[in-house]
């Protein structure tokens, strides 16, 4: 089992700090550096509440990628910086594993093309929880038989993007299975703007943001006299870490962009 050297971007964040704890316990992954807005020049072990890992912190992502030996960059930051870090990593021959959500279609296309030009794998996964990936696959399957569907996603109130990457990915998978059509009454009118949620190819996505939540989604299908609800809850950010580990080990042998953890399962 060859060791895999990792840089983590966003190490003080909720997901980034969980990734450091996962790496600390893992026999194969080694933390060689971190990209953080603060604490430039310090070691991870000097920062309160982070694991006892001796890896340098850089505030300049480019300098980090130039100076640190790494196979993989794990990005868990914000859409704006996640995209910049992903491109920089590929330019420095480091494979990105991106959990950061909120990339646009245009950005995904650009990352795919850069990945292929460099013949380096990239994994972008809107949701690393295996249960959430199954929820998305089950929803795709159900959409064959239940074309009317609405998605309700619920997250903590510090989340920047809406709808969630998981909700968008679920909608894309459902779109592949059903004929595009507008749902609800043809004359329906919102008396308060946004009441019916976001419109994705005629299906509605509703985003709830509340303290106390982590990451939850319900996909509700309706048909004559019956409804089917497919539901997933991440109660703790540990739920994402087996997916991060899988993506890090798989990205090493890829030479293009893989979008969605489902392509790495089985
Ligand atoms: P968070 O707690 O806000 O953490 C984000 C971290 O990124 C913060 O520590 C922030 O630093 C840091 N950051 C921002 N800009 C940076 C930069 N330029 N360089 C280095 N670090 C920077 O958010 P989170 O809940 O961990 O989520 C992080 C991302 O993962 C979000 O996009 C979220 O939607 C996504 N997510 C994905 C999954 C999945 O399974 N794929 C699951 C959960 C969340 P400051 O504290 O200084 O701002």
PDB file of C-alpha atoms and ligand atoms in Angstrom:
ATOM      1  CA  UNK A   1       0.000   0.000   0.000  1.00  0.00           C
ATOM      2  CA  UNK A   2       1.711   3.179  -1.238  1.00  0.00           C
ATOM      3  CA  UNK A   3       1.337   6.249   0.909  1.00  0.00           C
ATOM      4  CA  UNK A   4      -0.612   9.158  -0.576  1.00  0.00           C
ATOM      5  CA  UNK A   5       0.601  12.655   0.257  1.00  0.00           C
ATOM      6  CA  UNK A   6      -2.224  15.120   0.765  1.00  0.00           C
ATOM      7  CA  UNK A   7      -2.659  18.881   1.051  1.00  0.00           C
ATOM      8  CA  UNK A   8      -5.899  19.996   2.722  1.00  0.00           C
ATOM      9  CA  UNK A   9      -7.387  23.395   1.850  1.00  0.00           C
ATOM     10  CA  UNK A  10      -9.733  24.731   4.533  1.00  0.00           C
ATOM     11  CA  UNK A  11      -8.254  22.834   7.519  1.00  0.00           C
ATOM     12  CA  UNK A  12     -10.063  24.880  10.193  1.00  0.00           C
ATOM     13  CA  UNK A  13     -13.470  24.405   8.594  1.00  0.00           C
ATOM     14  CA  UNK A  14     -16.087  21.890   9.719  1.00  0.00           C
ATOM     15  CA  UNK A  15     -15.284  19.518   6.847  1.00  0.00           C
ATOM     16  CA  UNK A  16     -11.564  20.312   6.610  1.00  0.00           C
ATOM     17  CA  UNK A  17     -10.912  19.622  10.303  1.00  0.00           C
ATOM     18  CA  UNK A  18     -12.838  16.340  10.010  1.00  0.00           C
ATOM     19  CA  UNK A  19     -10.631  15.435   7.015  1.00  0.00           C
ATOM     20  CA  UNK A  20      -7.516  16.093   9.129  1.00  0.00           C
ATOM     21  CA  UNK A  21      -8.879  13.779  11.861  1.00  0.00           C
ATOM     22  CA  UNK A  22      -9.516  11.109   9.218  1.00  0.00           C
ATOM     23  CA  UNK A  23      -5.957  11.476   7.830  1.00  0.00           C
ATOM     24  CA  UNK A  24      -4.503  11.316  11.354  1.00  0.00           C
ATOM     25  CA  UNK A  25      -6.086   7.879  11.882  1.00  0.00           C
ATOM     26  CA  UNK A  26      -5.390   6.565   8.382  1.00  0.00           C
ATOM     27  CA  UNK A  27      -2.417   4.284   7.592  1.00  0.00           C
ATOM     28  CA  UNK A  28      -2.112   5.294   3.946  1.00  0.00           C
ATOM     29  CA  UNK A  29      -2.748   9.038   3.864  1.00  0.00           C
ATOM     30  CA  UNK A  30      -0.085  11.539   4.950  1.00  0.00           C
ATOM     31  CA  UNK A  31      -0.724  15.245   5.466  1.00  0.00           C
ATOM     32  CA  UNK A  32       2.122  17.223   3.864  1.00  0.00           C
ATOM     33  CA  UNK A  33       0.620  20.733   3.915  1.00  0.00           C
ATOM     34  CA  UNK A  34      -2.457  22.898   4.384  1.00  0.00           C
ATOM     35  CA  UNK A  35      -3.864  25.963   2.658  1.00  0.00           C
ATOM     36  CA  UNK A  36      -5.540  28.320   5.099  1.00  0.00           C
ATOM     37  CA  UNK A  37      -6.345  32.015   5.090  1.00  0.00           C
ATOM     38  CA  UNK A  38      -4.757  32.359   8.550  1.00  0.00           C
ATOM     39  CA  UNK A  39      -1.693  30.964  10.362  1.00  0.00           C
ATOM     40  CA  UNK A  40       0.739  31.197   7.431  1.00  0.00           C
ATOM     41  CA  UNK A  41       4.068  29.580   8.422  1.00  0.00           C
ATOM     42  CA  UNK A  42       2.693  27.699  11.437  1.00  0.00           C
ATOM     43  CA  UNK A  43       2.364  23.937  11.768  1.00  0.00           C
ATOM     44  CA  UNK A  44      -1.071  22.279  12.020  1.00  0.00           C
ATOM     45  CA  UNK A  45      -0.237  20.983  15.513  1.00  0.00           C
ATOM     46  CA  UNK A  46       0.125  24.595  16.777  1.00  0.00           C
ATOM     47  CA  UNK A  47      -3.492  25.437  15.944  1.00  0.00           C
ATOM     48  CA  UNK A  48      -6.113  24.987  18.624  1.00  0.00           C
ATOM     49  CA  UNK A  49      -8.556  22.099  18.094  1.00  0.00           C
ATOM     50  CA  UNK A  50      -6.641  20.634  15.141  1.00  0.00           C
ATOM     51  CA  UNK A  51      -4.965  17.184  15.288  1.00  0.00           C
ATOM     52  CA  UNK A  52      -1.353  16.762  16.324  1.00  0.00           C
ATOM     53  CA  UNK A  53       0.011  16.664  12.756  1.00  0.00           C
ATOM     54  CA  UNK A  54       3.279  18.288  11.782  1.00  0.00           C
ATOM     55  CA  UNK A  55       2.462  19.861   8.414  1.00  0.00           C
ATOM     56  CA  UNK A  56       3.120  23.453   7.322  1.00  0.00           C
ATOM     57  CA  UNK A  57       0.297  25.926   6.706  1.00  0.00           C
ATOM     58  CA  UNK A  58       0.400  28.285   3.730  1.00  0.00           C
ATOM     59  CA  UNK A  59      -1.882  31.217   3.042  1.00  0.00           C
ATOM     60  CA  UNK A  60      -0.718  31.379  -0.567  1.00  0.00           C
ATOM     61  CA  UNK A  61      -2.055  28.316  -2.401  1.00  0.00           C
ATOM     62  CA  UNK A  62       0.423  28.680  -5.253  1.00  0.00           C
ATOM     63  CA  UNK A  63       3.444  28.755  -2.915  1.00  0.00           C
ATOM     64  CA  UNK A  64       2.057  25.719  -1.070  1.00  0.00           C
ATOM     65  CA  UNK A  65       1.722  23.765  -4.310  1.00  0.00           C
ATOM     66  CA  UNK A  66       5.229  24.789  -5.379  1.00  0.00           C
ATOM     67  CA  UNK A  67       6.947  23.928  -2.105  1.00  0.00           C
ATOM     68  CA  UNK A  68       5.027  20.931  -0.746  1.00  0.00           C
ATOM     69  CA  UNK A  69       5.324  17.432  -2.159  1.00  0.00           C
ATOM     70  CA  UNK A  70       1.775  16.177  -2.737  1.00  0.00           C
ATOM     71  CA  UNK A  71      -0.218  13.685  -4.789  1.00  0.00           C
ATOM     72  CA  UNK A  72      -3.678  15.028  -3.936  1.00  0.00           C
ATOM     73  CA  UNK A  73      -5.247  18.333  -2.902  1.00  0.00           C
ATOM     74  CA  UNK A  74      -8.412  17.899  -0.814  1.00  0.00           C
ATOM     75  CA  UNK A  75     -10.429  21.108  -1.124  1.00  0.00           C
ATOM     76  CA  UNK A  76     -13.097  21.910   1.444  1.00  0.00           C
ATOM     77  CA  UNK A  77     -13.376  25.699   1.250  1.00  0.00           C
ATOM     78  CA  UNK A  78     -15.770  27.984  -0.639  1.00  0.00           C
ATOM     79  CA  UNK A  79     -16.962  27.878  -4.267  1.00  0.00           C
ATOM     80  CA  UNK A  80     -14.759  30.827  -5.267  1.00  0.00           C
ATOM     81  CA  UNK A  81     -11.540  29.501  -3.736  1.00  0.00           C
ATOM     82  CA  UNK A  82     -12.320  25.840  -4.365  1.00  0.00           C
ATOM     83  CA  UNK A  83     -12.372  26.540  -8.090  1.00  0.00           C
ATOM     84  CA  UNK A  84      -9.106  28.521  -7.955  1.00  0.00           C
ATOM     85  CA  UNK A  85      -7.401  25.813  -5.872  1.00  0.00           C
ATOM     86  CA  UNK A  86      -8.594  23.068  -8.244  1.00  0.00           C
ATOM     87  CA  UNK A  87      -7.109  24.783 -11.276  1.00  0.00           C
ATOM     88  CA  UNK A  88      -3.866  25.629  -9.457  1.00  0.00           C
ATOM     89  CA  UNK A  89      -3.490  22.026  -8.258  1.00  0.00           C
ATOM     90  CA  UNK A  90      -3.826  20.636 -11.788  1.00  0.00           C
ATOM     91  CA  UNK A  91      -1.360  23.206 -13.080  1.00  0.00           C
ATOM     92  CA  UNK A  92       1.109  21.906 -10.453  1.00  0.00           C
ATOM     93  CA  UNK A  93       0.423  18.229 -11.310  1.00  0.00           C
ATOM     94  CA  UNK A  94      -1.493  17.571  -8.097  1.00  0.00           C
ATOM     95  CA  UNK A  95      -4.804  15.714  -8.367  1.00  0.00           C
ATOM     96  CA  UNK A  96      -7.783  17.564  -6.848  1.00  0.00           C
ATOM     97  CA  UNK A  97     -10.440  15.890  -4.689  1.00  0.00           C
ATOM     98  CA  UNK A  98     -13.106  18.531  -4.251  1.00  0.00           C
ATOM     99  CA  UNK A  99     -15.904  18.459  -1.712  1.00  0.00           C
ATOM    100  CA  UNK A 100     -16.549  22.185  -2.023  1.00  0.00           C
ATOM    101  CA  UNK A 101     -19.956  22.688  -3.609  1.00  0.00           C
ATOM    102  CA  UNK A 102     -21.304  25.418  -5.850  1.00  0.00           C
ATOM    103  CA  UNK A 103     -19.171  25.011  -9.011  1.00  0.00           C
ATOM    104  CA  UNK A 104     -21.009  26.274 -12.118  1.00  0.00           C
ATOM    105  CA  UNK A 105     -21.518  24.140 -15.252  1.00  0.00           C
ATOM    106  CA  UNK A 106     -18.951  26.362 -16.982  1.00  0.00           C
ATOM    107  CA  UNK A 107     -16.384  25.766 -14.222  1.00  0.00           C
ATOM    108  CA  UNK A 108     -16.984  22.003 -14.328  1.00  0.00           C
ATOM    109  CA  UNK A 109     -16.359  22.024 -18.088  1.00  0.00           C
ATOM    110  CA  UNK A 110     -13.147  23.976 -17.609  1.00  0.00           C
ATOM    111  CA  UNK A 111     -11.877  21.607 -14.895  1.00  0.00           C
ATOM    112  CA  UNK A 112     -12.701  18.595 -17.093  1.00  0.00           C
ATOM    113  CA  UNK A 113     -10.783  20.034 -20.007  1.00  0.00           C
ATOM    114  CA  UNK A 114      -7.756  20.958 -17.860  1.00  0.00           C
ATOM    115  CA  UNK A 115      -7.803  17.504 -16.234  1.00  0.00           C
ATOM    116  CA  UNK A 116      -7.791  15.824 -19.644  1.00  0.00           C
ATOM    117  CA  UNK A 117      -5.071  18.113 -21.032  1.00  0.00           C
ATOM    118  CA  UNK A 118      -2.883  17.229 -18.045  1.00  0.00           C
ATOM    119  CA  UNK A 119      -4.002  13.544 -18.014  1.00  0.00           C
ATOM    120  CA  UNK A 120      -4.567  13.937 -14.287  1.00  0.00           C
ATOM    121  CA  UNK A 121      -7.616  12.727 -12.380  1.00  0.00           C
ATOM    122  CA  UNK A 122      -9.973  15.086 -10.571  1.00  0.00           C
ATOM    123  CA  UNK A 123     -12.867  14.022  -8.348  1.00  0.00           C
ATOM    124  CA  UNK A 124     -15.605  16.529  -7.566  1.00  0.00           C
ATOM    125  CA  UNK A 125     -18.257  15.065  -5.290  1.00  0.00           C
ATOM    126  CA  UNK A 126     -21.165  17.224  -4.129  1.00  0.00           C
ATOM    127  CA  UNK A 127     -21.741  14.629  -1.429  1.00  0.00           C
ATOM    128  CA  UNK A 128     -19.177  12.212   0.003  1.00  0.00           C
ATOM    129  CA  UNK A 129     -21.681  10.345   2.202  1.00  0.00           C
ATOM    130  CA  UNK A 130     -22.277   6.872   0.752  1.00  0.00           C
ATOM    131  CA  UNK A 131     -25.909   6.974   1.972  1.00  0.00           C
ATOM    132  CA  UNK A 132     -26.498  10.223   0.093  1.00  0.00           C
ATOM    133  CA  UNK A 133     -25.048   8.740  -3.086  1.00  0.00           C
ATOM    134  CA  UNK A 134     -27.467   5.807  -2.738  1.00  0.00           C
ATOM    135  CA  UNK A 135     -30.331   8.246  -2.127  1.00  0.00           C
ATOM    136  CA  UNK A 136     -29.479   9.955  -5.429  1.00  0.00           C
ATOM    137  CA  UNK A 137     -29.278   6.626  -7.295  1.00  0.00           C
ATOM    138  CA  UNK A 138     -32.589   5.409  -5.807  1.00  0.00           C
ATOM    139  CA  UNK A 139     -34.172   8.733  -6.823  1.00  0.00           C
ATOM    140  CA  UNK A 140     -32.978   8.311 -10.409  1.00  0.00           C
ATOM    141  CA  UNK A 141     -34.502   4.846 -10.438  1.00  0.00           C
ATOM    142  CA  UNK A 142     -37.801   6.024  -8.917  1.00  0.00           C
ATOM    143  CA  UNK A 143     -38.097   8.871 -11.465  1.00  0.00           C
ATOM    144  CA  UNK A 144     -38.643   6.291 -14.224  1.00  0.00           C
ATOM    145  CA  UNK A 145     -41.952   5.425 -12.579  1.00  0.00           C
ATOM    146  CA  UNK A 146     -42.763   8.687 -10.748  1.00  0.00           C
ATOM    147  CA  UNK A 147     -42.028  11.671 -13.014  1.00  0.00           C
ATOM    148  CA  UNK A 148     -43.504  14.242 -10.594  1.00  0.00           C
ATOM    149  CA  UNK A 149     -41.026  15.062  -7.885  1.00  0.00           C
ATOM    150  CA  UNK A 150     -39.916  17.826  -5.535  1.00  0.00           C
ATOM    151  CA  UNK A 151     -36.655  17.997  -3.595  1.00  0.00           C
ATOM    152  CA  UNK A 152     -36.377  19.393  -0.070  1.00  0.00           C
ATOM    153  CA  UNK A 153     -32.813  19.902   1.126  1.00  0.00           C
ATOM    154  CA  UNK A 154     -31.972  21.057   4.658  1.00  0.00           C
ATOM    155  CA  UNK A 155     -28.607  22.352   5.843  1.00  0.00           C
ATOM    156  CA  UNK A 156     -27.003  24.298   8.678  1.00  0.00           C
ATOM    157  CA  UNK A 157     -27.337  28.068   8.389  1.00  0.00           C
ATOM    158  CA  UNK A 158     -23.626  28.682   7.665  1.00  0.00           C
ATOM    159  CA  UNK A 159     -23.911  27.138   4.207  1.00  0.00           C
ATOM    160  CA  UNK A 160     -23.135  29.631   1.427  1.00  0.00           C
ATOM    161  CA  UNK A 161     -24.706  28.067  -1.670  1.00  0.00           C
ATOM    162  CA  UNK A 162     -28.335  27.183  -2.381  1.00  0.00           C
ATOM    163  CA  UNK A 163     -29.646  24.871  -3.583  1.00  0.00           C
ATOM    164  CA  UNK A 164     -27.100  22.367  -2.290  1.00  0.00           C
ATOM    165  CA  UNK A 165     -24.764  20.577  -4.711  1.00  0.00           C
ATOM    166  CA  UNK A 166     -26.488  17.315  -3.738  1.00  0.00           C
ATOM    167  CA  UNK A 167     -29.925  18.693  -4.644  1.00  0.00           C
ATOM    168  CA  UNK A 168     -28.658  19.910  -8.026  1.00  0.00           C
ATOM    169  CA  UNK A 169     -26.948  16.585  -8.705  1.00  0.00           C
ATOM    170  CA  UNK A 170     -30.152  14.709  -7.718  1.00  0.00           C
ATOM    171  CA  UNK A 171     -32.175  16.899 -10.079  1.00  0.00           C
ATOM    172  CA  UNK A 172     -29.703  16.225 -12.909  1.00  0.00           C
ATOM    173  CA  UNK A 173     -29.978  12.458 -12.377  1.00  0.00           C
ATOM    174  CA  UNK A 174     -33.789  12.663 -12.310  1.00  0.00           C
ATOM    175  CA  UNK A 175     -33.743  14.813 -15.466  1.00  0.00           C
ATOM    176  CA  UNK A 176     -31.943  11.962 -17.282  1.00  0.00           C
ATOM    177  CA  UNK A 177     -34.903   9.653 -16.548  1.00  0.00           C
ATOM    178  CA  UNK A 178     -38.018  11.775 -17.022  1.00  0.00           C
ATOM    179  CA  UNK A 179     -39.505  13.855 -19.818  1.00  0.00           C
ATOM    180  CA  UNK A 180     -39.050  17.524 -19.108  1.00  0.00           C
ATOM    181  CA  UNK A 181     -42.326  19.040 -17.853  1.00  0.00           C
ATOM    182  CA  UNK A 182     -43.563  21.833 -15.618  1.00  0.00           C
ATOM    183  CA  UNK A 183     -45.164  20.608 -12.407  1.00  0.00           C
ATOM    184  CA  UNK A 184     -48.052  22.002 -10.410  1.00  0.00           C
ATOM    185  CA  UNK A 185     -51.173  23.759 -11.729  1.00  0.00           C
ATOM    186  CA  UNK A 186     -50.709  25.462 -15.097  1.00  0.00           C
ATOM    187  CA  UNK A 187     -52.181  28.672 -13.629  1.00  0.00           C
ATOM    188  CA  UNK A 188     -50.358  28.521 -10.296  1.00  0.00           C
ATOM    189  CA  UNK A 189     -49.264  31.934  -8.980  1.00  0.00           C
ATOM    190  CA  UNK A 190     -46.845  32.737  -6.165  1.00  0.00           C
ATOM    191  CA  UNK A 191     -48.323  35.314  -3.799  1.00  0.00           C
ATOM    192  CA  UNK A 192     -44.903  35.542  -2.118  1.00  0.00           C
ATOM    193  CA  UNK A 193     -41.948  35.260  -4.522  1.00  0.00           C
ATOM    194  CA  UNK A 194     -40.027  32.021  -4.115  1.00  0.00           C
ATOM    195  CA  UNK A 195     -42.880  30.147  -2.418  1.00  0.00           C
ATOM    196  CA  UNK A 196     -42.633  27.279  -4.899  1.00  0.00           C
ATOM    197  CA  UNK A 197     -38.854  26.978  -4.629  1.00  0.00           C
ATOM    198  CA  UNK A 198     -36.259  26.927  -7.403  1.00  0.00           C
ATOM    199  CA  UNK A 199     -37.280  25.598 -10.802  1.00  0.00           C
ATOM    200  CA  UNK A 200     -34.969  22.929 -12.272  1.00  0.00           C
ATOM    201  CA  UNK A 201     -36.355  21.644 -15.553  1.00  0.00           C
ATOM    202  CA  UNK A 202     -39.901  21.948 -14.164  1.00  0.00           C
ATOM    203  CA  UNK A 203     -39.204  20.210 -10.822  1.00  0.00           C
ATOM    204  CA  UNK A 204     -38.979  22.275  -7.641  1.00  0.00           C
ATOM    205  CA  UNK A 205     -36.113  22.433  -5.161  1.00  0.00           C
ATOM    206  CA  UNK A 206     -36.686  23.859  -1.665  1.00  0.00           C
ATOM    207  CA  UNK A 207     -33.731  24.879   0.527  1.00  0.00           C
ATOM    208  CA  UNK A 208     -34.064  25.094   4.322  1.00  0.00           C
ATOM    209  CA  UNK A 209     -31.256  26.691   6.394  1.00  0.00           C
ATOM    210  CA  UNK A 210     -31.403  26.252  10.169  1.00  0.00           C
ATOM    211  CA  UNK A 211     -28.991  25.982  13.092  1.00  0.00           C
ATOM    212  CA  UNK A 212     -28.828  22.413  14.386  1.00  0.00           C
ATOM    213  CA  UNK A 213     -28.941  20.795  10.964  1.00  0.00           C
ATOM    214  CA  UNK A 214     -25.957  19.137   9.239  1.00  0.00           C
ATOM    215  CA  UNK A 215     -26.990  17.875   5.746  1.00  0.00           C
ATOM    216  CA  UNK A 216     -30.357  16.294   4.981  1.00  0.00           C
ATOM    217  CA  UNK A 217     -32.466  15.703   1.890  1.00  0.00           C
ATOM    218  CA  UNK A 218     -35.887  14.339   1.036  1.00  0.00           C
ATOM    219  CA  UNK A 219     -36.901  13.508  -2.511  1.00  0.00           C
ATOM    220  CA  UNK A 220     -40.698  13.312  -2.638  1.00  0.00           C
ATOM    221  CA  UNK A 221     -42.362  11.603  -5.599  1.00  0.00           C
ATOM    222  CA  UNK A 222     -46.118  11.856  -6.171  1.00  0.00           C
ATOM    223  CA  UNK A 223     -48.467   9.795  -8.302  1.00  0.00           C
ATOM    224  CA  UNK A 224     -52.131   8.853  -8.310  1.00  0.00           C
ATOM    225  CA  UNK A 225     -53.110   8.040  -4.733  1.00  0.00           C
ATOM    226  CA  UNK A 226     -49.530   7.529  -3.494  1.00  0.00           C
ATOM    227  CA  UNK A 227     -46.319   9.305  -2.586  1.00  0.00           C
ATOM    228  CA  UNK A 228     -42.833   7.898  -2.210  1.00  0.00           C
ATOM    229  CA  UNK A 229     -40.224   9.671  -0.075  1.00  0.00           C
ATOM    230  CA  UNK A 230     -36.505   8.878  -0.263  1.00  0.00           C
ATOM    231  CA  UNK A 231     -34.671  10.471   2.647  1.00  0.00           C
ATOM    232  CA  UNK A 232     -31.091  10.752   3.802  1.00  0.00           C
ATOM    233  CA  UNK A 233     -29.580  12.401   6.895  1.00  0.00           C
ATOM    234  CA  UNK A 234     -25.958  13.162   7.653  1.00  0.00           C
ATOM    235  CA  UNK A 235     -26.006  13.641  11.427  1.00  0.00           C
ATOM    236  CA  UNK A 236     -22.244  14.137  11.731  1.00  0.00           C
ATOM    237  CA  UNK A 237     -19.502  15.195   9.304  1.00  0.00           C
ATOM    238  CA  UNK A 238     -17.771  11.858   9.955  1.00  0.00           C
ATOM    239  CA  UNK A 239     -20.376  10.495   7.509  1.00  0.00           C
ATOM    240  CA  UNK A 240     -18.482  12.127   4.612  1.00  0.00           C
ATOM    241  CA  UNK A 241     -15.022  10.776   5.400  1.00  0.00           C
ATOM    242  CA  UNK A 242     -15.201   7.246   3.961  1.00  0.00           C
ATOM    243  CA  UNK A 243     -16.162   8.898   0.668  1.00  0.00           C
ATOM    244  CA  UNK A 244     -13.229  11.340   0.906  1.00  0.00           C
ATOM    245  CA  UNK A 245     -10.851   8.416   1.492  1.00  0.00           C
ATOM    246  CA  UNK A 246     -12.321   6.503  -1.455  1.00  0.00           C
ATOM    247  CA  UNK A 247     -11.955   9.536  -3.743  1.00  0.00           C
ATOM    248  CA  UNK A 248      -8.333  10.131  -2.663  1.00  0.00           C
ATOM    249  CA  UNK A 249      -7.307   6.531  -3.337  1.00  0.00           C
ATOM    250  CA  UNK A 250      -9.188   6.360  -6.672  1.00  0.00           C
ATOM    251  CA  UNK A 251      -8.140   9.741  -8.093  1.00  0.00           C
ATOM    252  CA  UNK A 252      -4.537   8.509  -8.327  1.00  0.00           C
ATOM    253  CA  UNK A 253      -5.425   6.143 -11.193  1.00  0.00           C
ATOM    254  CA  UNK A 254      -7.793   8.509 -13.068  1.00  0.00           C
ATOM    255  CA  UNK A 255      -6.930  10.746 -16.018  1.00  0.00           C
ATOM    256  CA  UNK A 256     -10.115  12.817 -16.301  1.00  0.00           C
ATOM    257  CA  UNK A 257     -12.768  14.511 -14.177  1.00  0.00           C
ATOM    258  CA  UNK A 258     -15.145  12.255 -12.281  1.00  0.00           C
ATOM    259  CA  UNK A 259     -18.161  14.222 -11.044  1.00  0.00           C
ATOM    260  CA  UNK A 260     -20.051  12.321  -8.354  1.00  0.00           C
ATOM    261  CA  UNK A 261     -18.931   9.597  -5.986  1.00  0.00           C
ATOM    262  CA  UNK A 262     -21.368   7.091  -7.530  1.00  0.00           C
ATOM    263  CA  UNK A 263     -18.918   6.594 -10.431  1.00  0.00           C
ATOM    264  CA  UNK A 264     -16.304   5.324  -7.959  1.00  0.00           C
ATOM    265  CA  UNK A 265     -18.545   2.865  -6.110  1.00  0.00           C
ATOM    266  CA  UNK A 266     -18.657  -0.813  -7.246  1.00  0.00           C
TER     267      UNK A 266
HETATM  268  P1  LIG B   1     -16.726  25.945   6.742  1.00  0.00           P
HETATM  269  O1  LIG B   1     -16.814  25.352   8.089  1.00  0.00           O
HETATM  270  O2  LIG B   1     -17.187  27.357   6.530  1.00  0.00           O
HETATM  271  O3  LIG B   1     -15.214  25.794   6.249  1.00  0.00           O
HETATM  272  C1  LIG B   1     -14.682  26.436   5.135  1.00  0.00           C
HETATM  273  C2  LIG B   1     -13.244  26.747   5.470  1.00  0.00           C
HETATM  274  O4  LIG B   1     -12.602  27.223   4.289  1.00  0.00           O
HETATM  275  C3  LIG B   1     -13.099  27.837   6.539  1.00  0.00           C
HETATM  276  O5  LIG B   1     -12.167  27.416   7.519  1.00  0.00           O
HETATM  277  C4  LIG B   1     -12.558  29.028   5.737  1.00  0.00           C
HETATM  278  O6  LIG B   1     -11.700  29.864   6.494  1.00  0.00           O
HETATM  279  C5  LIG B   1     -11.761  28.281   4.695  1.00  0.00           C
HETATM  280  N1  LIG B   1     -11.428  29.127   3.563  1.00  0.00           N
HETATM  281  C6  LIG B   1     -12.176  30.045   2.930  1.00  0.00           C
HETATM  282  N2  LIG B   1     -11.464  30.623   1.962  1.00  0.00           N
HETATM  283  C7  LIG B   1     -10.244  30.064   1.989  1.00  0.00           C
HETATM  284  C8  LIG B   1      -9.059  30.250   1.257  1.00  0.00           C
HETATM  285  N3  LIG B   1      -8.973  31.158   0.297  1.00  0.00           N
HETATM  286  N4  LIG B   1      -7.988  29.477   1.548  1.00  0.00           N
HETATM  287  C9  LIG B   1      -8.040  28.562   2.523  1.00  0.00           C
HETATM  288  N5  LIG B   1      -9.119  28.355   3.288  1.00  0.00           N
HETATM  289  C10 LIG B   1     -10.208  29.107   3.009  1.00  0.00           C
HETATM  290  O7  LIG B   1     -17.547  25.061   5.685  1.00  0.00           O
HETATM  291  P2  LIG B   1     -17.739  23.472   5.673  1.00  0.00           P
HETATM  292  O8  LIG B   1     -19.056  23.139   6.249  1.00  0.00           O
HETATM  293  O9  LIG B   1     -16.512  22.813   6.165  1.00  0.00           O
HETATM  294  O10 LIG B   1     -17.879  23.223   4.103  1.00  0.00           O
HETATM  295  C11 LIG B   1     -16.810  23.468   3.207  1.00  0.00           C
HETATM  296  C12 LIG B   1     -17.305  23.174   1.788  1.00  0.00           C
HETATM  297  O11 LIG B   1     -17.624  21.777   1.695  1.00  0.00           O
HETATM  298  C13 LIG B   1     -18.590  23.918   1.401  1.00  0.00           C
HETATM  299  O12 LIG B   1     -18.540  24.237   0.027  1.00  0.00           O
HETATM  300  C14 LIG B   1     -19.689  22.902   1.650  1.00  0.00           C
HETATM  301  O13 LIG B   1     -20.829  23.122   0.868  1.00  0.00           O
HETATM  302  C15 LIG B   1     -18.975  21.643   1.246  1.00  0.00           C
HETATM  303  N6  LIG B   1     -19.488  20.391   1.814  1.00  0.00           N
HETATM  304  C16 LIG B   1     -19.351  19.305   1.032  1.00  0.00           C
HETATM  305  C17 LIG B   1     -19.726  18.075   1.488  1.00  0.00           C
HETATM  306  C18 LIG B   1     -19.530  16.882   0.595  1.00  0.00           C
HETATM  307  O14 LIG B   1     -19.844  15.760   1.010  1.00  0.00           O
HETATM  308  N7  LIG B   1     -18.993  17.072  -0.598  1.00  0.00           N
HETATM  309  C19 LIG B   1     -20.292  17.937   2.756  1.00  0.00           C
HETATM  310  C20 LIG B   1     -20.411  19.060   3.561  1.00  0.00           C
HETATM  311  C21 LIG B   1     -19.993  20.306   3.076  1.00  0.00           C
HETATM  312  P3  LIG B   1     -12.315  31.075   7.394  1.00  0.00           P
HETATM  313  O15 LIG B   1     -12.832  30.407   8.624  1.00  0.00           O
HETATM  314  O16 LIG B   1     -11.149  31.963   7.634  1.00  0.00           O
HETATM  315  O17 LIG B   1     -13.396  31.695   6.580  1.00  0.00           O
END
